[in-house]
XYZ file of C-alpha atoms in Angstrom:
214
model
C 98.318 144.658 47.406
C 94.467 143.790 46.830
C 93.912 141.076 44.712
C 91.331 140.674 42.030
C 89.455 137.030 41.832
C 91.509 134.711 39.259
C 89.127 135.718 36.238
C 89.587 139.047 36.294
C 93.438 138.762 36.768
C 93.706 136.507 34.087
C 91.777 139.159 31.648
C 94.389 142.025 33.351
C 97.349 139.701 32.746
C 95.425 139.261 28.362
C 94.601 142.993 28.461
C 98.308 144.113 29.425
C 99.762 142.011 26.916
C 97.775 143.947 23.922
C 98.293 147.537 25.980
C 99.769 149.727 23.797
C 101.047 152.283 26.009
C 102.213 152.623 29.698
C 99.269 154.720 30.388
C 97.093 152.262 29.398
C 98.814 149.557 30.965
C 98.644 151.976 34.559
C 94.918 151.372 33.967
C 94.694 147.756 33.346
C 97.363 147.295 36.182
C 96.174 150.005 39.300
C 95.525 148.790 42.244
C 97.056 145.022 41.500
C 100.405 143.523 41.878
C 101.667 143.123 38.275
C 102.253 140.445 36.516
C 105.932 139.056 35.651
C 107.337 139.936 32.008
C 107.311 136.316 31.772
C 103.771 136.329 32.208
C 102.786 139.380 30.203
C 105.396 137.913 27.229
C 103.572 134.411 27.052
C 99.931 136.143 26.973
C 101.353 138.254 24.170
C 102.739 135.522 22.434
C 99.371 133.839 22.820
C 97.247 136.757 21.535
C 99.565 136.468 18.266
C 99.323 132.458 17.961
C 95.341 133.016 18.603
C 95.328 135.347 15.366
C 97.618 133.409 13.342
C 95.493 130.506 14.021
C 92.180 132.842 13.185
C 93.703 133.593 9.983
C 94.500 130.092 9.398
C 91.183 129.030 9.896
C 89.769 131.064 7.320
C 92.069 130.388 4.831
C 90.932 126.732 5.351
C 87.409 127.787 5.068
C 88.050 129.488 1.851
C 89.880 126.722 0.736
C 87.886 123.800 1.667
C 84.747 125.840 0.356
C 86.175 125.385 -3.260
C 87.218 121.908 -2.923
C 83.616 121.196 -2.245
C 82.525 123.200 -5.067
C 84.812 121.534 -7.177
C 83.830 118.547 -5.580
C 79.807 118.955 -6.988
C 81.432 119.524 -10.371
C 83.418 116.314 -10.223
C 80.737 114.358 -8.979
C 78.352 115.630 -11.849
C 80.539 115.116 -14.468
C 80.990 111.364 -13.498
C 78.404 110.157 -11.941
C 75.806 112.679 -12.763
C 72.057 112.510 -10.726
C 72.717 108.915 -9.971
C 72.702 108.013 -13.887
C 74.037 105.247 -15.660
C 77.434 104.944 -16.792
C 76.966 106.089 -20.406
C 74.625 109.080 -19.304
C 77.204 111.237 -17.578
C 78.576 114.046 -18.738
C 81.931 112.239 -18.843
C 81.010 109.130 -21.190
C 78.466 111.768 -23.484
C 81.974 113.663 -23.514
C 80.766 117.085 -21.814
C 82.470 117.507 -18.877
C 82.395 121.056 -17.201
C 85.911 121.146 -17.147
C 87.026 119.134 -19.751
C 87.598 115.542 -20.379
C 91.213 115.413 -19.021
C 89.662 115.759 -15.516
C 87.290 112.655 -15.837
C 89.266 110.018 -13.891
C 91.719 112.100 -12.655
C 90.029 115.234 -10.688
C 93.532 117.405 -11.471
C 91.667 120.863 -10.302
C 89.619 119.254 -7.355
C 92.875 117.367 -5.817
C 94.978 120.212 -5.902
C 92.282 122.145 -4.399
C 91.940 119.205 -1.372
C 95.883 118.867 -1.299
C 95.463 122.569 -0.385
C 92.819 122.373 1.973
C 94.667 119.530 4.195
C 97.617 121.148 4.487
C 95.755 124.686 5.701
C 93.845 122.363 7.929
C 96.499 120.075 9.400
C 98.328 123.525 10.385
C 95.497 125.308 11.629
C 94.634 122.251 13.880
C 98.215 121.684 15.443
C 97.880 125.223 16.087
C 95.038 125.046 18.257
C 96.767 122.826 20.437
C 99.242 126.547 20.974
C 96.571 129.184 22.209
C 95.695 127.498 25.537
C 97.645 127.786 28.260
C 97.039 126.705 32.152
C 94.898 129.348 33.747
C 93.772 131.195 30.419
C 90.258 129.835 30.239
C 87.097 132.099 31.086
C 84.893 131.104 33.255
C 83.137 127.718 33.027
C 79.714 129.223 32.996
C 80.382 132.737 31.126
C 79.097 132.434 27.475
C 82.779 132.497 25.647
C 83.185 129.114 27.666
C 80.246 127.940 26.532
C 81.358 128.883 22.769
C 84.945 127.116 22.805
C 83.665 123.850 24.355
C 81.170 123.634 21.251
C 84.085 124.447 19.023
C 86.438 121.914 20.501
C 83.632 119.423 20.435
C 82.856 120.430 16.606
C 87.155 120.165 15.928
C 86.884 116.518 16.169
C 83.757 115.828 13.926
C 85.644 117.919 11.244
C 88.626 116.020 12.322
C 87.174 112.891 11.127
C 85.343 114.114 8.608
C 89.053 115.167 7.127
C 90.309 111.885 7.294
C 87.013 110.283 6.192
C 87.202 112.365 2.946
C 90.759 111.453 2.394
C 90.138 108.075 2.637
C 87.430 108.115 0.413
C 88.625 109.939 -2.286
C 92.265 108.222 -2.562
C 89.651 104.774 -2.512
C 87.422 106.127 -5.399
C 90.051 107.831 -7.426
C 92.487 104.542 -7.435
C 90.013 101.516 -7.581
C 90.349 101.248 -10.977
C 94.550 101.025 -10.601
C 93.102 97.967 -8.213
C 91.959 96.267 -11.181
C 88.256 97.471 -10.721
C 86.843 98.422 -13.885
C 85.150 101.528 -13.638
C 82.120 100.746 -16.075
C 81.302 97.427 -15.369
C 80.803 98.526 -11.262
C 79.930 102.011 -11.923
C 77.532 101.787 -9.352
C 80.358 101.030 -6.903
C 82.245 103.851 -7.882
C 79.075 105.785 -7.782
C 78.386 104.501 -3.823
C 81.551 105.550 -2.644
C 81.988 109.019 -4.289
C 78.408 109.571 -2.969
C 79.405 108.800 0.426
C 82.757 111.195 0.334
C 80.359 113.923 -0.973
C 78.465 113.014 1.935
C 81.369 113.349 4.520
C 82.832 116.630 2.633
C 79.413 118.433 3.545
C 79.584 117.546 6.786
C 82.689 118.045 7.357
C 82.094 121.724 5.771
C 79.264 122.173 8.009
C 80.761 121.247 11.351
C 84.098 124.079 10.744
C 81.681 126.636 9.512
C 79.761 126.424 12.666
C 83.261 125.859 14.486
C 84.509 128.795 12.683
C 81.198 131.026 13.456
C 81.388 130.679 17.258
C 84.697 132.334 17.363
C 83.985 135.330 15.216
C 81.473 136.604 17.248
């Protein structure tokens, strides 16, 4: 039977596995030897990992977008526009959200809790919609699109574990025996820097996110 260059069998083999009749699956197929079920079942399995994973990474968009709003909130009410300790909104007693969240940020960990679990999923999940033989062509521009994404997945990577770090740092240093007003410009530094990382961070899986939707 002719046989098409690898590419184009490997988009047969992707467009068979989302055919939803036998007519169309005549089309995809004419002319070529077809595929295995074994093949056709793991490129359909695929295709339903790759949305899974889609709609995973959105709900971590969503998620991490109002962590870092939340975030701005938090940092505002404690440490306002790099003021001094008794001009925040938490010592003056104005906190957007009330005073039970100065110390503790309640609503912005919860939100964060949420947004590292969506992302630790979504990320091991990646790892399942690859398989040997599945990727475009090197020089085609979808190639071009998932190397920059992959690259991107491990500055967001880091950026997840950078803002972890530095918010379990900032949020316990006073259970450390570090008191909060006296070295309010330490506490001040650090949350500045995991605002810092959680931008990043948000900027690197838009963009990662971005490539893929279009």
């Amino acid at each position: 039977a002719f046989q098409l260059p690898e590419p184009a069998r490997i988009a047969a083999v992707h467009l068979l596995a989302s055919a939803p009749t036998l007519e169309a699956e005549g089309a995809v197929t004419a002319g070529l030897d077809r595929p295995s079920e074994e093949t056709v079942e793991a490129a359909r399995r695929r295709t339903r990992m790759r949305e899974l994973h889609r709609g995973f990474g959105v709900a971590t968009w969503a998620a991490l977008t109002a962590t870092v709003v939340l975030g701005f909130f938090q940092y505002s009410d404690e440490y306002g526009l790099f003021a001094d300790h008794d001009d925040t909104p938490c010592a003056r007693g104005e906190a957007v959200f009330g005073q039970w969240q100065c110390g503790t940020p309640v609503v912005h960990l919860s939100f964060a809790a949420l947004t590292a679990a969506l992302y630790a999923t979504t990320f091991t999940m990646s790892y399942f919609v690859r398989a040997p033989g599945s990727e475009p062509p090197a020089d085609s521009p979808l190639a071009r699109r998932l190397r920059t994404h992959r690259l991107l997945r491990w500055v967001h990577l880091s950026g997840m574990v950078g803002q972890i770090v530095g918010g379990v740092l900032v949020a316990n240093l006073d259970r450390m025996g570090v008191d909060p007003e006296e070295n309010h410009g330490v506490f001040q530094g650090i949350a500045t820097w995991h605002l810092a990382v959680g931008l990043v961070t948000y900027a690197a899986l838009t963009w990662a996110g971005a490539l893929m939707i279009q």
